[in-house]
XYZ file of C-alpha atoms in Angstrom:
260
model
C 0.000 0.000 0.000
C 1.232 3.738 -0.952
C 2.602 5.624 2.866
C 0.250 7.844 4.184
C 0.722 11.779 2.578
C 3.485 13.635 5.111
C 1.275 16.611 6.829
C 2.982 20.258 6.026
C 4.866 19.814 9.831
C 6.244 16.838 8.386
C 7.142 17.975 4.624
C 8.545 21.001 6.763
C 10.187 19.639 9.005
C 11.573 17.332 6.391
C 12.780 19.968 4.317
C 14.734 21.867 7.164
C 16.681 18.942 7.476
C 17.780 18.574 3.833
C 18.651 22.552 4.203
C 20.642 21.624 7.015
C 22.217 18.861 5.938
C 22.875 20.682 2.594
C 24.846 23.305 4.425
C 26.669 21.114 6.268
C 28.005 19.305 3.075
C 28.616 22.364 2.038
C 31.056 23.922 4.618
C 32.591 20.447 4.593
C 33.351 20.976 0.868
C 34.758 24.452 0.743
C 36.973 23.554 4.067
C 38.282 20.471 2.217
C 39.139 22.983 -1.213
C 40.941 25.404 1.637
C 42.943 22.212 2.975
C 44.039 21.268 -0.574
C 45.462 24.357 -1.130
C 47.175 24.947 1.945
C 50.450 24.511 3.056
C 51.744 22.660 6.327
C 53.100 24.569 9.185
C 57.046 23.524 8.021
C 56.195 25.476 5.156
C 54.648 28.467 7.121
C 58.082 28.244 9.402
C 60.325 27.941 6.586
C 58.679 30.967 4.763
C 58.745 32.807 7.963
C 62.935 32.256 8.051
C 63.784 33.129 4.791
C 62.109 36.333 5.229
C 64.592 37.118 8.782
C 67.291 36.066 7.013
C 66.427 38.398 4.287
C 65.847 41.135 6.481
C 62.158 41.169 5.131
C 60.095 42.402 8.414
C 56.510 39.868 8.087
C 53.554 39.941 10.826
C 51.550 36.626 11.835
C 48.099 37.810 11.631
C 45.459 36.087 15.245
C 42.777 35.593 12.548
C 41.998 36.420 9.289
C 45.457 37.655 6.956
C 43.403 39.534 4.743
C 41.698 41.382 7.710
C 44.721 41.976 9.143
C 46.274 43.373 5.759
C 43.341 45.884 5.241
C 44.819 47.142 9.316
C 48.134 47.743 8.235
C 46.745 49.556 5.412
C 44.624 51.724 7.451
C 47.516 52.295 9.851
C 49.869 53.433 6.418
C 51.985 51.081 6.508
C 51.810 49.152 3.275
C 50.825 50.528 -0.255
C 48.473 47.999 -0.971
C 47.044 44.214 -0.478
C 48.331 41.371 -2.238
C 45.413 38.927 -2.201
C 43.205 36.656 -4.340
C 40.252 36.819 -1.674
C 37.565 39.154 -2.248
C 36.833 39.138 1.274
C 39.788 41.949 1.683
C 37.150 44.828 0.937
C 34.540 43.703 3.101
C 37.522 43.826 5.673
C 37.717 47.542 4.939
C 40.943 47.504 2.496
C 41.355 49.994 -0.440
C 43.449 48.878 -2.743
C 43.985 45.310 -3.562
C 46.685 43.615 -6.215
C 45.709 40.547 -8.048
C 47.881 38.358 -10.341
C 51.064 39.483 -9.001
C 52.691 35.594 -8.941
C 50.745 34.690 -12.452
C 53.826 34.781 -14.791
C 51.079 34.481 -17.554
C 48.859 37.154 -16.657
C 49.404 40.804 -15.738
C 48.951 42.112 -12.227
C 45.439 43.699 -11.722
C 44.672 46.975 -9.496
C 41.340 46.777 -8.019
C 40.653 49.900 -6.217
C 37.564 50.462 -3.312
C 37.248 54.531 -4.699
C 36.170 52.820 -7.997
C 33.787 50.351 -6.348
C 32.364 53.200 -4.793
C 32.377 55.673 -7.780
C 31.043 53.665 -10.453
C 28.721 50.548 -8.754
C 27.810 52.977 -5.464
C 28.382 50.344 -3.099
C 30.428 50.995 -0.025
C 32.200 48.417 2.442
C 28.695 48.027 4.429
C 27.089 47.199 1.016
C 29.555 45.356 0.112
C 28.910 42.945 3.332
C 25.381 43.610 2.740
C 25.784 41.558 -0.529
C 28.177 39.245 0.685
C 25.378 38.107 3.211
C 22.724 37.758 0.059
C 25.475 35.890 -2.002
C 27.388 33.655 0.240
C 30.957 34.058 1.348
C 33.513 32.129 3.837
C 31.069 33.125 6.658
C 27.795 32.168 5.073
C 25.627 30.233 2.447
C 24.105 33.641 1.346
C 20.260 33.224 -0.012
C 19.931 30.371 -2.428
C 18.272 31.504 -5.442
C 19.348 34.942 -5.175
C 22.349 35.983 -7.420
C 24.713 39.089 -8.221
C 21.979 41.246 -10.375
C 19.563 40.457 -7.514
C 21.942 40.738 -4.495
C 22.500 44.028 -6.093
C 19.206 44.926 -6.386
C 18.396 44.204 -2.628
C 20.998 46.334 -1.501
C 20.224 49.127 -3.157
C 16.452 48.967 -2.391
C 16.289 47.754 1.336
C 18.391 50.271 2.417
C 19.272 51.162 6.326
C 16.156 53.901 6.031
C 14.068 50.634 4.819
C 14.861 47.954 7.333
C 17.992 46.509 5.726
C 18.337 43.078 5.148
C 16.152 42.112 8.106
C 13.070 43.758 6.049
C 13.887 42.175 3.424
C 13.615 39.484 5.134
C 10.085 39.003 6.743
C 9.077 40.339 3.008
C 10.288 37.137 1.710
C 9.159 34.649 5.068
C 5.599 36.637 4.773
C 5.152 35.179 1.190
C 6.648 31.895 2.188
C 4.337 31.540 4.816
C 1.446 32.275 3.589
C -0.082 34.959 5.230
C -1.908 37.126 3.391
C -2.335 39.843 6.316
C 1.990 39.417 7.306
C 2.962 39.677 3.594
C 0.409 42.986 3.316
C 1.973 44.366 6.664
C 5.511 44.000 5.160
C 4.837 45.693 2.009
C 3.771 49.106 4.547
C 4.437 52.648 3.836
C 7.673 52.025 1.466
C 9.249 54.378 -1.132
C 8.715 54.329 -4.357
C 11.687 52.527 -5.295
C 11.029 49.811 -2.795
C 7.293 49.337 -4.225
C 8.808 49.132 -7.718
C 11.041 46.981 -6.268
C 8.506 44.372 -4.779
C 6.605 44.353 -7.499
C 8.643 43.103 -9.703
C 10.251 40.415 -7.907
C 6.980 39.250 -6.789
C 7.740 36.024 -8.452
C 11.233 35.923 -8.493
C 11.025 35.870 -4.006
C 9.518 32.626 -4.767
C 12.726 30.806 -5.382
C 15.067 32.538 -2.714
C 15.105 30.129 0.061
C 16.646 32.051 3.604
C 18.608 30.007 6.426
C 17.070 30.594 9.806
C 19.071 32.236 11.156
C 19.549 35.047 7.881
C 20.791 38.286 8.434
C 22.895 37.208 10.953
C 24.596 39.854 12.806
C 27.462 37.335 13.629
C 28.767 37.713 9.726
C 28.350 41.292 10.063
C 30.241 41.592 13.285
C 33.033 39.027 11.726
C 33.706 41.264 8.448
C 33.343 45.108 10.770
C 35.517 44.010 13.727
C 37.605 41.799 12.708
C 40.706 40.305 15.326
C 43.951 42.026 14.301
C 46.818 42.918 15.560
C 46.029 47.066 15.742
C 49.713 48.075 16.206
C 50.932 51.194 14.101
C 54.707 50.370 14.607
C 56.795 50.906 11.628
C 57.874 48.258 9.373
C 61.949 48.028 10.045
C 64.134 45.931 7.702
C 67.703 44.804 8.316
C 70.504 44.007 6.135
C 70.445 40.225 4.339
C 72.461 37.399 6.653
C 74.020 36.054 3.585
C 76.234 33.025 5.911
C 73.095 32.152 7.356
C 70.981 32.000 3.711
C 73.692 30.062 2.474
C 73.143 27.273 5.312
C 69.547 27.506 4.917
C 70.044 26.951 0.868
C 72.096 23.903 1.923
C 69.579 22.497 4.696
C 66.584 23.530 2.019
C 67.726 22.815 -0.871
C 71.178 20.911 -1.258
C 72.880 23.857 -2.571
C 76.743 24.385 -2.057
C 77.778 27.148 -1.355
C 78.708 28.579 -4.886
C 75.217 27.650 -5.733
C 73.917 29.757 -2.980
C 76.326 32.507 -4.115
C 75.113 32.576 -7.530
């Protein structure tokens, strides 16, 4: 005989757990990408060496290196932020290098004055979006992508409730309430009525975690750990007997090897 039909609690409850499960496979995934491209902690020690015995002055970022880069570009005391994350704006830096290791491509200048000029976003936008898209922090909203991210931005702005407005606009619809979905629509500006109606059908595929906006990914990208010190950057003159033993340990170079 056929199972008896699931009641919505069921086919609800049901479906949170495939969400959940979802996002679990999917932190597992992009953790397991980071892990295949990382390097061990000889490597990390090793690095860390050859840059003393260089005279190259480094800094071990607490948490996140890109957060910590866009610091010590506040503070002045680098030019810019080498980096293939895109995370490093959201972190507050301003200008950001791309390509500079690619012998086959040329390095790219991404500035955060042209963000701002020519797409008006800003750094809280910016975070804004990464929330609606997904980013190290986050799944983001599934069905929601760039052109739409960007849309939501712009028209659920602070003065409109933000995100979280956004949000009981979409869970009104979802949940079928006719008065909670009329409620949510209010007194808005014009360009947030334009805007609701017409994604009246596209709201139908965004699906939000439970927990979305969260103000922990907010609070994660605006106050980041770092290490807030403005001391100068000092350099020191190359140890060239002790790069030479390191060449040999390293490497098996001899010492004319080294030399050359």
């Amino acid at each position: 005989p056929p199972p008896p039909p699931m009641s919505e609690a069921e086919r609800a409850r049901l479906a949170a757990e495939v969400r959940a499960e979802e996002s679990s496979l999917r932190a597992a995934a992009r953790k397991q990408a980071r892990d295949s491209d990382g390097v061990s902690d000889e490597m990390v020690a090793s690095c860390q060496r050859l840059l003393q015995l260089f005279g190259v002055p480094f800094i071990t970022a607490p948490a996140e290196a890109e957060a910590q880069c866009a610091q010590l570009e506040r503070a002045g005391l680098v030019d810019g932020i080498v980096t293939e994350d895109n995370d490093t704006f959201l972190f507050g830096g301003r200008r950001v290098y791309r390509r500079l290791f690619d012998q086959a491509r040329d390095v790219e200048l991404y500035l955060m004055d042209d963000v701002e000029a020519e797409l008006k976003l800003g750094r809280n936008e910016l975070i804004q979006l990464a929330c609606l898209l997904g980013s190290d922090y986050t799944d983001g909203v599934r069905g929601v992508g760039v052109v739409n991210g960007v849309e939501v931005v712009r028209a659920f702005t602070p003065a409109n409730g933000g995100l979280r407005a956004f949000a009981r606009w979409v869970r009104a619809w979802r949940g079928g309430d006719e008065a909670a979905a009329a409620a949510a629509d209010g007194d808005d500006t014009e360009e947030l009525r334009r805007f609701k109606s017409s994604h009246k059908t596209a709201r139908r595929n965004w699906e939000l975690a439970d927990g979305f906006p969260s103000d922990a990914v907010v609070e994660a990208y605006t106050r980041p750990v770092v290490d807030a010190s403005d001391e100068r950057c000092e350099w020191a003159r190359p140890n060239l007997h002790a790069l030479r033993s390191f060449c040999r340990e390293k490497f098996g170079w001899d010492e004319a090897k080294a030399d050359e």
